[in-house]
Coordinates of C-alpha atoms and ligand atoms in Angstrom, one line a residue:
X1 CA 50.0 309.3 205.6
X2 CA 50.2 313.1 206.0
X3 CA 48.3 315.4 203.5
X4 CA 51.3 317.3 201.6
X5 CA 50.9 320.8 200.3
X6 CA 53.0 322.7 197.4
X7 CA 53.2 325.9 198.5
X8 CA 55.3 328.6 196.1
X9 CA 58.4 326.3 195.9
X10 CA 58.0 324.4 199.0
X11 CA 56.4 321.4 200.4
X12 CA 55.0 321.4 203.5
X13 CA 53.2 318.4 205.4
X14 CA 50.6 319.0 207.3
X15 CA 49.0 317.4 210.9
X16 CA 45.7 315.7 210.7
X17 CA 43.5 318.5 210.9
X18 CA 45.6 321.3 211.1
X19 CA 44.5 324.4 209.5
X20 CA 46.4 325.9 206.1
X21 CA 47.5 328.6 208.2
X22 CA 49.3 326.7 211.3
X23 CA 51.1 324.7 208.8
X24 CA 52.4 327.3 206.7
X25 CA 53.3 329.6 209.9
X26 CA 54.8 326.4 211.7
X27 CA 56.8 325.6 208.5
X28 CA 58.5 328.9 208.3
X29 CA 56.2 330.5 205.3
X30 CA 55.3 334.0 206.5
X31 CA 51.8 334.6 206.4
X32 CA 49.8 337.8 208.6
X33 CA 46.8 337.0 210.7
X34 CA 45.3 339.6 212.3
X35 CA 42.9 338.3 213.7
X36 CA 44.6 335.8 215.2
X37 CA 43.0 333.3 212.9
X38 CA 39.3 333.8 213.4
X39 CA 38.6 333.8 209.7
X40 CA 37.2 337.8 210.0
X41 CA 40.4 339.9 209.0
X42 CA 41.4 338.7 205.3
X43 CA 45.2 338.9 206.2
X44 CA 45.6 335.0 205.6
X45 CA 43.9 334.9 202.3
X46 CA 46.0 332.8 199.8
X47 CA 45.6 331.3 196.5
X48 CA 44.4 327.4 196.6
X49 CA 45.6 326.1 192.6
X50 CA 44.5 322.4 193.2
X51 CA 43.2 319.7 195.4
X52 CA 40.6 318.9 198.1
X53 CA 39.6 320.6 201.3
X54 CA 37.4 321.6 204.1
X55 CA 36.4 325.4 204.0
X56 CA 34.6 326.0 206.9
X57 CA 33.6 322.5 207.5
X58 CA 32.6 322.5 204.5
X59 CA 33.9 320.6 201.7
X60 CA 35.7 322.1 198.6
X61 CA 36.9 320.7 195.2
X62 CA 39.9 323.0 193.8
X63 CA 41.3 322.2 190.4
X64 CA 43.7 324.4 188.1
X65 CA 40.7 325.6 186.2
X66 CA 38.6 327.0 189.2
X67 CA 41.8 328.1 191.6
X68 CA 40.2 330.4 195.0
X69 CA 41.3 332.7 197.3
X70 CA 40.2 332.0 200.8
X71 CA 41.6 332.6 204.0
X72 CA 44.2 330.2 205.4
X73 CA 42.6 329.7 208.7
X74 CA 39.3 328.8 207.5
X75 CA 41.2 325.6 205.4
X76 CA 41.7 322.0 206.2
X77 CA 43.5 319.5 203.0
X78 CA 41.3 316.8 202.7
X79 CA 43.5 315.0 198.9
X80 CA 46.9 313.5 200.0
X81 CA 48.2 316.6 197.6
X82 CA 47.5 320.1 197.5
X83 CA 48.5 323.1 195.5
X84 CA 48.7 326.7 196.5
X85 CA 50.3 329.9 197.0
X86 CA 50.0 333.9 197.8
X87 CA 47.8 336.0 196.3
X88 CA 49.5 337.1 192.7
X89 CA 51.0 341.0 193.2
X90 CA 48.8 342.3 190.6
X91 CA 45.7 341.3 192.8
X92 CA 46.6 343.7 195.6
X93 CA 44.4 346.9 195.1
X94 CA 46.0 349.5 193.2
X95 CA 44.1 353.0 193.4
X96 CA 44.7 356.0 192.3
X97 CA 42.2 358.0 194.1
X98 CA 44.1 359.1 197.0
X99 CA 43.0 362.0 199.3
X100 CA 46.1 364.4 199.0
X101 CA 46.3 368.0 200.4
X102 CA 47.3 370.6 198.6
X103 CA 51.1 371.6 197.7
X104 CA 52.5 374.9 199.2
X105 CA 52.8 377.0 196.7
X106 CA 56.1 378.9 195.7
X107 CA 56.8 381.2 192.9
X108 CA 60.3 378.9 192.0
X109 CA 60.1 375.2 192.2
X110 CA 62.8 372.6 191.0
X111 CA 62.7 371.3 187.1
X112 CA 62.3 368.1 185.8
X113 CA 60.6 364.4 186.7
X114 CA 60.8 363.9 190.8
X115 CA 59.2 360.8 192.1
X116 CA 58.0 361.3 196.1
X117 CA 57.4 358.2 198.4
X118 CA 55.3 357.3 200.9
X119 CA 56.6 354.4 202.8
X120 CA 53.5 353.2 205.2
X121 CA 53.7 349.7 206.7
X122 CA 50.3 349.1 205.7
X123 CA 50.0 351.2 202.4
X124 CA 52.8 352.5 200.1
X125 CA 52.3 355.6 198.2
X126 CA 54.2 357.3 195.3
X127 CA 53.6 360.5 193.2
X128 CA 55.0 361.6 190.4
X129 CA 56.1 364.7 190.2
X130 CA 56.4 366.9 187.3
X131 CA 56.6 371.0 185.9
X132 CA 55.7 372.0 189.7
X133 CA 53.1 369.9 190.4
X134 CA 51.8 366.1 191.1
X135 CA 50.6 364.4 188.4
X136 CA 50.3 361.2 189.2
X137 CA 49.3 359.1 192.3
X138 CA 48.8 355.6 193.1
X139 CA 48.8 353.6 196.2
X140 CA 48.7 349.7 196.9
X141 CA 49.2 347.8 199.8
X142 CA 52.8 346.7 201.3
X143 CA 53.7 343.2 200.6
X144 CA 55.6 343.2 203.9
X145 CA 52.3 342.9 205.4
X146 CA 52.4 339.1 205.0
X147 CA 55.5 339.2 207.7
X148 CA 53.4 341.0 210.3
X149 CA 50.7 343.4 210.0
X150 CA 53.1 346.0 212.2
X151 CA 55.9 347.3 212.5
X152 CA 56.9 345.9 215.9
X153 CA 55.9 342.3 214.6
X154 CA 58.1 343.0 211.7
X155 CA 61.3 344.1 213.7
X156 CA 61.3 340.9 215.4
X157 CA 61.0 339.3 212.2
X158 CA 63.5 340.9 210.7
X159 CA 66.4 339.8 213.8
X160 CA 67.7 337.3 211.4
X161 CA 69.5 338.5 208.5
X162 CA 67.9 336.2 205.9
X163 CA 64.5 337.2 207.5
X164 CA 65.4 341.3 207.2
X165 CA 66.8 340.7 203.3
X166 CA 62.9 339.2 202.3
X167 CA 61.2 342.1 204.3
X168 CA 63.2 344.4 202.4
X169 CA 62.5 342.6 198.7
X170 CA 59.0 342.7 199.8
X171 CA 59.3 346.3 200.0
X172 CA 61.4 347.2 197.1
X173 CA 61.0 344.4 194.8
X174 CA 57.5 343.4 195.2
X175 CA 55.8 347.0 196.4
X176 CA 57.7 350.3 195.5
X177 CA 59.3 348.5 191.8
X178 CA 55.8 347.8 191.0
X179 CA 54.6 350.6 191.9
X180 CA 56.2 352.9 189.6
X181 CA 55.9 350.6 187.1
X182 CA 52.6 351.6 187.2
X183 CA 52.9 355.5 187.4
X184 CA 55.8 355.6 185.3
X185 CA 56.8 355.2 181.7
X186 CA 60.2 353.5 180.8
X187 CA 61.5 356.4 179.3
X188 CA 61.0 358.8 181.8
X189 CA 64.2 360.6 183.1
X190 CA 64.1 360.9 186.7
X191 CA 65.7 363.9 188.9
X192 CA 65.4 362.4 192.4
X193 CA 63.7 360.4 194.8
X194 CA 61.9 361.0 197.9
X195 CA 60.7 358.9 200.3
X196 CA 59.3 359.0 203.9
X197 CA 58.1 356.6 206.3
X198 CA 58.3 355.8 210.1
X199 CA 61.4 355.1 211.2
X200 CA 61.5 351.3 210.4
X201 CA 59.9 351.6 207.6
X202 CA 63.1 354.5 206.6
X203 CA 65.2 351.5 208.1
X204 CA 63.8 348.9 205.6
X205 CA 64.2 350.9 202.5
X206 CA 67.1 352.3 203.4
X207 CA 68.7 348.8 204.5
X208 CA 69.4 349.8 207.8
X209 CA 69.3 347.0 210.4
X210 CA 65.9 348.3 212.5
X211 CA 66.7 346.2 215.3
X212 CA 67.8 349.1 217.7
X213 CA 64.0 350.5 217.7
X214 CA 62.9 346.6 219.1
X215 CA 64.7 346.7 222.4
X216 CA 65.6 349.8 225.1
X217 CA 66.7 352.2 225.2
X218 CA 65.1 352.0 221.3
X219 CA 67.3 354.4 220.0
X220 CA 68.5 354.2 216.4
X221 CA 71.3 356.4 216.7
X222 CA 73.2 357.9 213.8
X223 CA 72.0 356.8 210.4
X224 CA 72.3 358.4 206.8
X225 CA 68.9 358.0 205.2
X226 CA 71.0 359.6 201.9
X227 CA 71.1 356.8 199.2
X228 CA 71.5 356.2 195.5
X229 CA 69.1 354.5 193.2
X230 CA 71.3 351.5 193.5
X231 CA 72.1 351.6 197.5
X232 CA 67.9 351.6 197.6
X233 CA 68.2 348.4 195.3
X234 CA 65.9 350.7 192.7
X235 CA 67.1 349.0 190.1
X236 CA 65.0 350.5 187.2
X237 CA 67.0 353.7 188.0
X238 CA 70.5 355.1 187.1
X239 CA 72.3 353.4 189.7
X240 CA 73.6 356.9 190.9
X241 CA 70.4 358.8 191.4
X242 CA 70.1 360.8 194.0
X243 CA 67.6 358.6 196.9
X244 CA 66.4 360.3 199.6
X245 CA 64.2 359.8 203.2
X246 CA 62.9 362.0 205.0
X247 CA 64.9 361.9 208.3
X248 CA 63.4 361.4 211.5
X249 CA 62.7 363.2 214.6
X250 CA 63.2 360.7 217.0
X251 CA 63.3 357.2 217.2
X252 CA 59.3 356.4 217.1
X253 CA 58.6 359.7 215.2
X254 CA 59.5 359.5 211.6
X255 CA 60.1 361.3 208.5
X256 CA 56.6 360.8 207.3
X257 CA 55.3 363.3 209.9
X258 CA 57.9 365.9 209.2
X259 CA 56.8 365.2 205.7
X260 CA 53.5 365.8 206.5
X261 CA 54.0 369.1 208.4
X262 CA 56.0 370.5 205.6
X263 CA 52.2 371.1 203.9
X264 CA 50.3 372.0 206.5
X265 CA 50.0 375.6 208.4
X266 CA 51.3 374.0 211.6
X267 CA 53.8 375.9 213.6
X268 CA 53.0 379.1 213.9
X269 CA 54.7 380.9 217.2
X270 CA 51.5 382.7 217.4
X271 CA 49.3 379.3 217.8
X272 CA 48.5 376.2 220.3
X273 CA 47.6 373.4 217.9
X274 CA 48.3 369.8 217.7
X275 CA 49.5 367.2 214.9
X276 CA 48.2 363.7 215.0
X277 CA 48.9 360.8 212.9
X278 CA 47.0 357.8 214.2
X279 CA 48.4 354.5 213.3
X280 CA 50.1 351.4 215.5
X281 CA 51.9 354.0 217.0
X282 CA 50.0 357.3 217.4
X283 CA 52.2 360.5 216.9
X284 CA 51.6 363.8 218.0
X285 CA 53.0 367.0 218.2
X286 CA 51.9 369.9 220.1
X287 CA 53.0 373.2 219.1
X288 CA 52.3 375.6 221.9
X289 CA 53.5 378.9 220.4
X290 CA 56.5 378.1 218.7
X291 CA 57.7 375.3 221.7
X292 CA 57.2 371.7 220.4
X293 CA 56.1 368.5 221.9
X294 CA 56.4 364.9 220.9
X295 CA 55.6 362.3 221.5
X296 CA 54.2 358.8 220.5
X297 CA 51.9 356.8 221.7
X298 CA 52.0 352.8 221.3
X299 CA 48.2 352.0 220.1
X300 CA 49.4 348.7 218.5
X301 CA 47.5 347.3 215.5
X302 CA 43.7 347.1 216.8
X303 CA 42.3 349.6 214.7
X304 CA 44.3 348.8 211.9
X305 CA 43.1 344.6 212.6
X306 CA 40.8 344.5 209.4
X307 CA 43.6 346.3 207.1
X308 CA 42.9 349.4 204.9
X309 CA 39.7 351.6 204.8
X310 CA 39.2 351.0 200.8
X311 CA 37.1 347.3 200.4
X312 CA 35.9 347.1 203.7
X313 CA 32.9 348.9 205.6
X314 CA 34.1 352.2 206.8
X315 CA 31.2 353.5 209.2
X316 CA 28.4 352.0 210.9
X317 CA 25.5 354.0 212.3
X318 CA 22.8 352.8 214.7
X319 CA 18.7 354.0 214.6
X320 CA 15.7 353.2 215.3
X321 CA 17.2 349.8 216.3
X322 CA 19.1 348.9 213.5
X323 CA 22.7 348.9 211.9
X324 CA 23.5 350.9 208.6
X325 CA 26.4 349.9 207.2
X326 CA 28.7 352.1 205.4
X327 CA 28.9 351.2 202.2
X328 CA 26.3 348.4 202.3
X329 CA 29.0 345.7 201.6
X330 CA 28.6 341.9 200.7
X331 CA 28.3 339.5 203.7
X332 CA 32.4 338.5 204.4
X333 CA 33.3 342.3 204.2
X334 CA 35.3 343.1 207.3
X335 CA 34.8 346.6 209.9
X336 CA 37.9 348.2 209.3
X337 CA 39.3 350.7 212.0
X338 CA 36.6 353.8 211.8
X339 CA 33.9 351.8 211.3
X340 CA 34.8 349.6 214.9
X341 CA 35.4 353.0 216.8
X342 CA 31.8 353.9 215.3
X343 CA 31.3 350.3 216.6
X344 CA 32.4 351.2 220.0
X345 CA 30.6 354.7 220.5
X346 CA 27.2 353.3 219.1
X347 CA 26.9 349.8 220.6
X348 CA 27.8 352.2 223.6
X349 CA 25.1 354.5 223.2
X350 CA 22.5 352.0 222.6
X351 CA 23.3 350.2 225.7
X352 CA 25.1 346.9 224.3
X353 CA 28.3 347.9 225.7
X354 CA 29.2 348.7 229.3
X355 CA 31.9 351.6 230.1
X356 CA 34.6 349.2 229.3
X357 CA 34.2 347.9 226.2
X358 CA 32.6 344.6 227.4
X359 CA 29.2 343.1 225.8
X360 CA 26.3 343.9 227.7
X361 CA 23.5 342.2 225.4
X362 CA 23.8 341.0 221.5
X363 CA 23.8 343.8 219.6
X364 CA 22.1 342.1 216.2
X365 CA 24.8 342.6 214.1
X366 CA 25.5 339.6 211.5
X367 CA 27.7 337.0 213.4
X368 CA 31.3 338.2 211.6
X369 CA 31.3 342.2 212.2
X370 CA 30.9 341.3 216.3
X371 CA 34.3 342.0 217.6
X372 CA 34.3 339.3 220.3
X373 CA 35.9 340.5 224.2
X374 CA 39.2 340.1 223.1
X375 CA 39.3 342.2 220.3
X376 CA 36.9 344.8 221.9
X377 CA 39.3 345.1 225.0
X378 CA 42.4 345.7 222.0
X379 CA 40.4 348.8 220.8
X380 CA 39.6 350.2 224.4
X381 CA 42.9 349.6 225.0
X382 CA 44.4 351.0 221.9
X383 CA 42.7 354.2 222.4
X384 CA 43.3 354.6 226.0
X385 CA 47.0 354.5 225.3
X386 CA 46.3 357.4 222.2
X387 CA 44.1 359.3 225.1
X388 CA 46.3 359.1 227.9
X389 CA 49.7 359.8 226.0
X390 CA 47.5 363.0 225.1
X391 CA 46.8 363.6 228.0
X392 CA 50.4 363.2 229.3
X393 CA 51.7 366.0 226.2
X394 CA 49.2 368.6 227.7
X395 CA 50.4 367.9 231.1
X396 CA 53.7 368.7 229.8
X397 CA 53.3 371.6 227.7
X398 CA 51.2 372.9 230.7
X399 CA 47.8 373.6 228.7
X400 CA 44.5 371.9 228.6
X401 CA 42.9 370.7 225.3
X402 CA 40.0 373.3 225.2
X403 CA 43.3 376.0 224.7
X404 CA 44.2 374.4 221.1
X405 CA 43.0 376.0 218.2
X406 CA 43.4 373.2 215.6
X407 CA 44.3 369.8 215.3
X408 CA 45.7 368.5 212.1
X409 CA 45.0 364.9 211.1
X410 CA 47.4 363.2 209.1
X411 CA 46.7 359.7 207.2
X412 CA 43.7 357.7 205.5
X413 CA 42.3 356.1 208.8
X414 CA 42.0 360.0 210.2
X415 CA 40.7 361.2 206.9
X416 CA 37.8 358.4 206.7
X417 CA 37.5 358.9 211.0
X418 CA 34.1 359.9 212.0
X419 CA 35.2 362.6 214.5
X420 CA 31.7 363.3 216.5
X421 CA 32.3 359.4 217.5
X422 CA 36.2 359.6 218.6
X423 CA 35.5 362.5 220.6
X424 CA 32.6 360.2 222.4
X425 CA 34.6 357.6 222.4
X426 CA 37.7 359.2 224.1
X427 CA 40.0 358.5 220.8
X428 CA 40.0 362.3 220.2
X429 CA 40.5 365.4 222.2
X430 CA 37.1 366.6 223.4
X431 CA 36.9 369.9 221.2
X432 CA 34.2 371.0 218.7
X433 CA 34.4 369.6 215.2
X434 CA 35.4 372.5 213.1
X435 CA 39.1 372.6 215.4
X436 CA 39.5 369.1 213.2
X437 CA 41.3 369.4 210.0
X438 CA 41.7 365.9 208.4
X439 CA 44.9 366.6 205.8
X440 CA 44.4 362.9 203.9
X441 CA 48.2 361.3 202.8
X442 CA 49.9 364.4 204.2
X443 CA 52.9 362.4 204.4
X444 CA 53.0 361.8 200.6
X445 CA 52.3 365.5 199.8
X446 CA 54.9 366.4 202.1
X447 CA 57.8 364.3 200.3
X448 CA 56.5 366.0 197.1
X449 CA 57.1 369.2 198.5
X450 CA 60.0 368.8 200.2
X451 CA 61.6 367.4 196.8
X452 CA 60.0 370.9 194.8
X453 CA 60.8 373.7 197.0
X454 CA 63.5 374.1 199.0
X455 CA 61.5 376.6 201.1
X456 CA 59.6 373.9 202.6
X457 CA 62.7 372.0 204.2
X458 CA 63.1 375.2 206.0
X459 CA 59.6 375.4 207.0
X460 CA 60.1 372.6 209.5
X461 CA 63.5 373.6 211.1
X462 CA 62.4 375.3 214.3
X463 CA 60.2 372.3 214.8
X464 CA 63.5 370.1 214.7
X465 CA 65.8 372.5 216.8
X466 CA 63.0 373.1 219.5
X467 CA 61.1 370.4 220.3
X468 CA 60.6 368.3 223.6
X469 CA 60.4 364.6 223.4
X470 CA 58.3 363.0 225.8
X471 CA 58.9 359.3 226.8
X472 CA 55.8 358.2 228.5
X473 CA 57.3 355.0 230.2
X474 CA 59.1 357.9 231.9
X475 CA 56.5 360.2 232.9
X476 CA 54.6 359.2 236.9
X477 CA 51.2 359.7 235.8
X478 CA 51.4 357.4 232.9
X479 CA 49.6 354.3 234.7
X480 CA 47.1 356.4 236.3
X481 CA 46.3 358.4 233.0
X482 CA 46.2 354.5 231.1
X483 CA 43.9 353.3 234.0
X484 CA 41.5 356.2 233.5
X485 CA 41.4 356.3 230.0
X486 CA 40.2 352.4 230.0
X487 CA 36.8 353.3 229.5
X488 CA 34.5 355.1 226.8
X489 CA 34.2 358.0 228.4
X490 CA 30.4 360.0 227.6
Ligands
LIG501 S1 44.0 335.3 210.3 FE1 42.8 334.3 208.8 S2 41.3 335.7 208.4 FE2 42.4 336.7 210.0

């Protein structure tokens, strides 16, 4: 008879030895695997509440006393009845310790309680803002994760309506309401909201169907990202308070890098600089003196495999024939993105990885932290697209990279990025350190700002009535650059 397992409110029957996670995916339960279910990426972890099974091989008594939390893929039900379900909300990391530039300053600023938004489809972010200045922060990871750990895979999950209205209850209900929760007290009276995301993050919040940015020409075409508390399904709110996103540049370049420009010094006519904000897409903006460039490259999610920076080992260093890990984490702690690019350019160094990517000799690292081909070909090909669409913007703009005087990068996997090793390994421009300025949660600043000082919207309005958008599908060179950039370069 097949094994049966109650999972949140439904029951699923499983196939002689099929793993927790095919039976859950295959019976319609959203679940993220990153790693494509090699047990190294954490994405499947769930809660077991009762029964036997096979971790590993290896086998496991669960009763209501002792519940777990392992990783779906790694489990086999052994009892003719199981019990489990997801991870409980108040188990995802909340932390409060967020890397945050600083706010423009302006001698007049907008009274009262704000509340600013950072909608990332790995982390969300909120602030709350009050007398001028932020005094509160949190962030915690998005529960839409468990749909897909991108945005692309989301998009296609979100083609059926029933599909797009659990995506967006993941996002409001079970992320940002929580959230504030958190930061807030119940008798705070809020002024406004603002929020900023990439553009199907926007979509989600804002309930706009994302589906135009899934299929050519991917163009969303007119949308108002202007909302009230209750339109945003912000229930904890006055059901007319004023809700607003960021609005977007383009299609594939969103309101969290306007946001994010709004608090840095980029833009001056006088300057060539560059704007970066590394994720599953990669956006950057050139400003070369006053003329803008955009546009975005499609990295897809292998540096962003192993989730957030915060748990996992950030930076790995290789001497005098051994690994130092970065911090010195538990065995079962994953590489998350910086650490496998320092992965990359050291294993590269020491002569364990060839010019593409590809295992030369064991590099004596423990058994779960060695990316196998697969995934190493992912991050050479992740950061050839980032180098080549580069490459394409300065072709464009008619420069070369040794003419920019700064470039700015925006987010937490920049701000924890080891820049000597992206330059080696051909993820970043090849310019001297100090032209790197890592801004931290720009984006999240950025909303703040825009919500205190008017001034600040301004700031960014040449940047939206002069820029270039760059397709790369559309550009000749784009192959060749691709080809050439499949390699670590020094
Ligand atoms: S999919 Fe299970 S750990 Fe990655």
């Amino acid at each position: 008879m097949a094994e049966t397992l109650f999972f949140e409110d439904k029951i699923i029957r499983l196939f002689p030895g099929e793993t927790l996670l095919a039976a859950l995916r295959r019976s319609g339960i959203p679940l993220a695997a990153s790693c494509g279910g090699k047990n190294r990426c954490g994405a499947c972890r769930i809660r077991l509440l009762s029964g036997s099974f096979l971790h590993d091989g290896k086998p496991l008594e669960i009763s209501p006393e002792t519940p777990a939390d392992l990783n779906a893929c790694a489990l086999r039900q052994i009892s003719a009845v199981g019990k489990a379900a997801y991870l409980p909300r108040e188990d995802a990391l909340c932390r409060c310790d967020l890397e945050l530039p600083p706010l423009p300053s302006f001698p007049t600023y907008r009274r009262g309680t704000f509340i600013a938004l950072d909608l990332g489809s790995t982390n969300v972010a909120a602030a709350i803002i009050q007398n001028g200045k932020i005094c509160r922060c949190a962030e915690t990871p998005n529960r839409q994760s468990r749909f897909g750990s991108n945005v692309i895979d989301r998009i296609a999950f979100a083609a059926l309506p029933e599909n797009f209205k659990r995506l967006r209850e993941a996002l409001i209900r079970e992320t940002v309401l929580p959230l504030l929760d958190k930061l807030l007290t119940p008798d705070l009276p809020v002024e406004r909201i603002t929020a900023c995301g990439n553009t199907a993050m926007s979509c989600f919040f804002a309930g706009i169907d994302p589906a135009p940015l899934g299929q050519a020409p991917f163009e969303l075409g007119k949308v108002s990202f202007d909302l009230t508390a209750q339109a945003a399904g912000l229930d904890r709110f006055a059901p007319d308070l004023p809700v607003k996103c960021v609005p977007h540049l383009c299609s594939f370049i969103g309101g969290d890098v306007l946001a994010g420009i709004s608090v840095t010094d980029f833009g001056s006519p006088q300057n060539i600089e560059l704007y970066l904000d590394i994720g599953t897409n990669c956006e950057m903006i050139l400003n070369k003196k006053g003329t803008f460039y955009a546009l975005s490259a499609a990295a897809g999610p292998a540096f962003e495999r192993n989730g957030s920076v915060h748990g996992a080992i950030r930076h790995l260093d290789f001497r005098e024939n051994a690994w130092q890990l970065f911090p010195n984490a538990p065995s079962g702690t994953r590489l998350c993105g910086t650490a496998l690019n320092d992965l990359l350019c050291e294993a590269h160094k020491a002569g364990f990885l060839d010019n593409f990517g590809r295992w030369i000799k064991a590099p004596g690292l423990p058994e779960n932290l060695i990316p196998s081909e697969e995934e190493l070909s992912e991050l050479v090909t992740a950061k050839a697209a980032i180098s080549s669409g580069l490459r394409l913007l300065f072709r464009k703009a008619d420069i070369s990279a040794a003419e920019i005087s700064k470039v700015y990068l925006a987010g937490t996997f920049a701000f924890h990025l080891d820049i000597s090793r992206a330059v080696y390994t051909g993820l970043l421009p090849d310019l001297p350190e100090n032209r790197f300025l890592k801004t931290g949660n720009a984006a999240l600043a950025g909303a703040a700002a825009r919500t205190l000082f008017p001034e600040t919207v301004q700031k960014t309005e040449p940047l939206e009535n002069n820029i270039i958008h760059i397709n790369p599908a559309e550009e000749p060179d784009c192959m060749h650059f691709f080809a050439s950039a499949m390699k670590i370069t020094k």
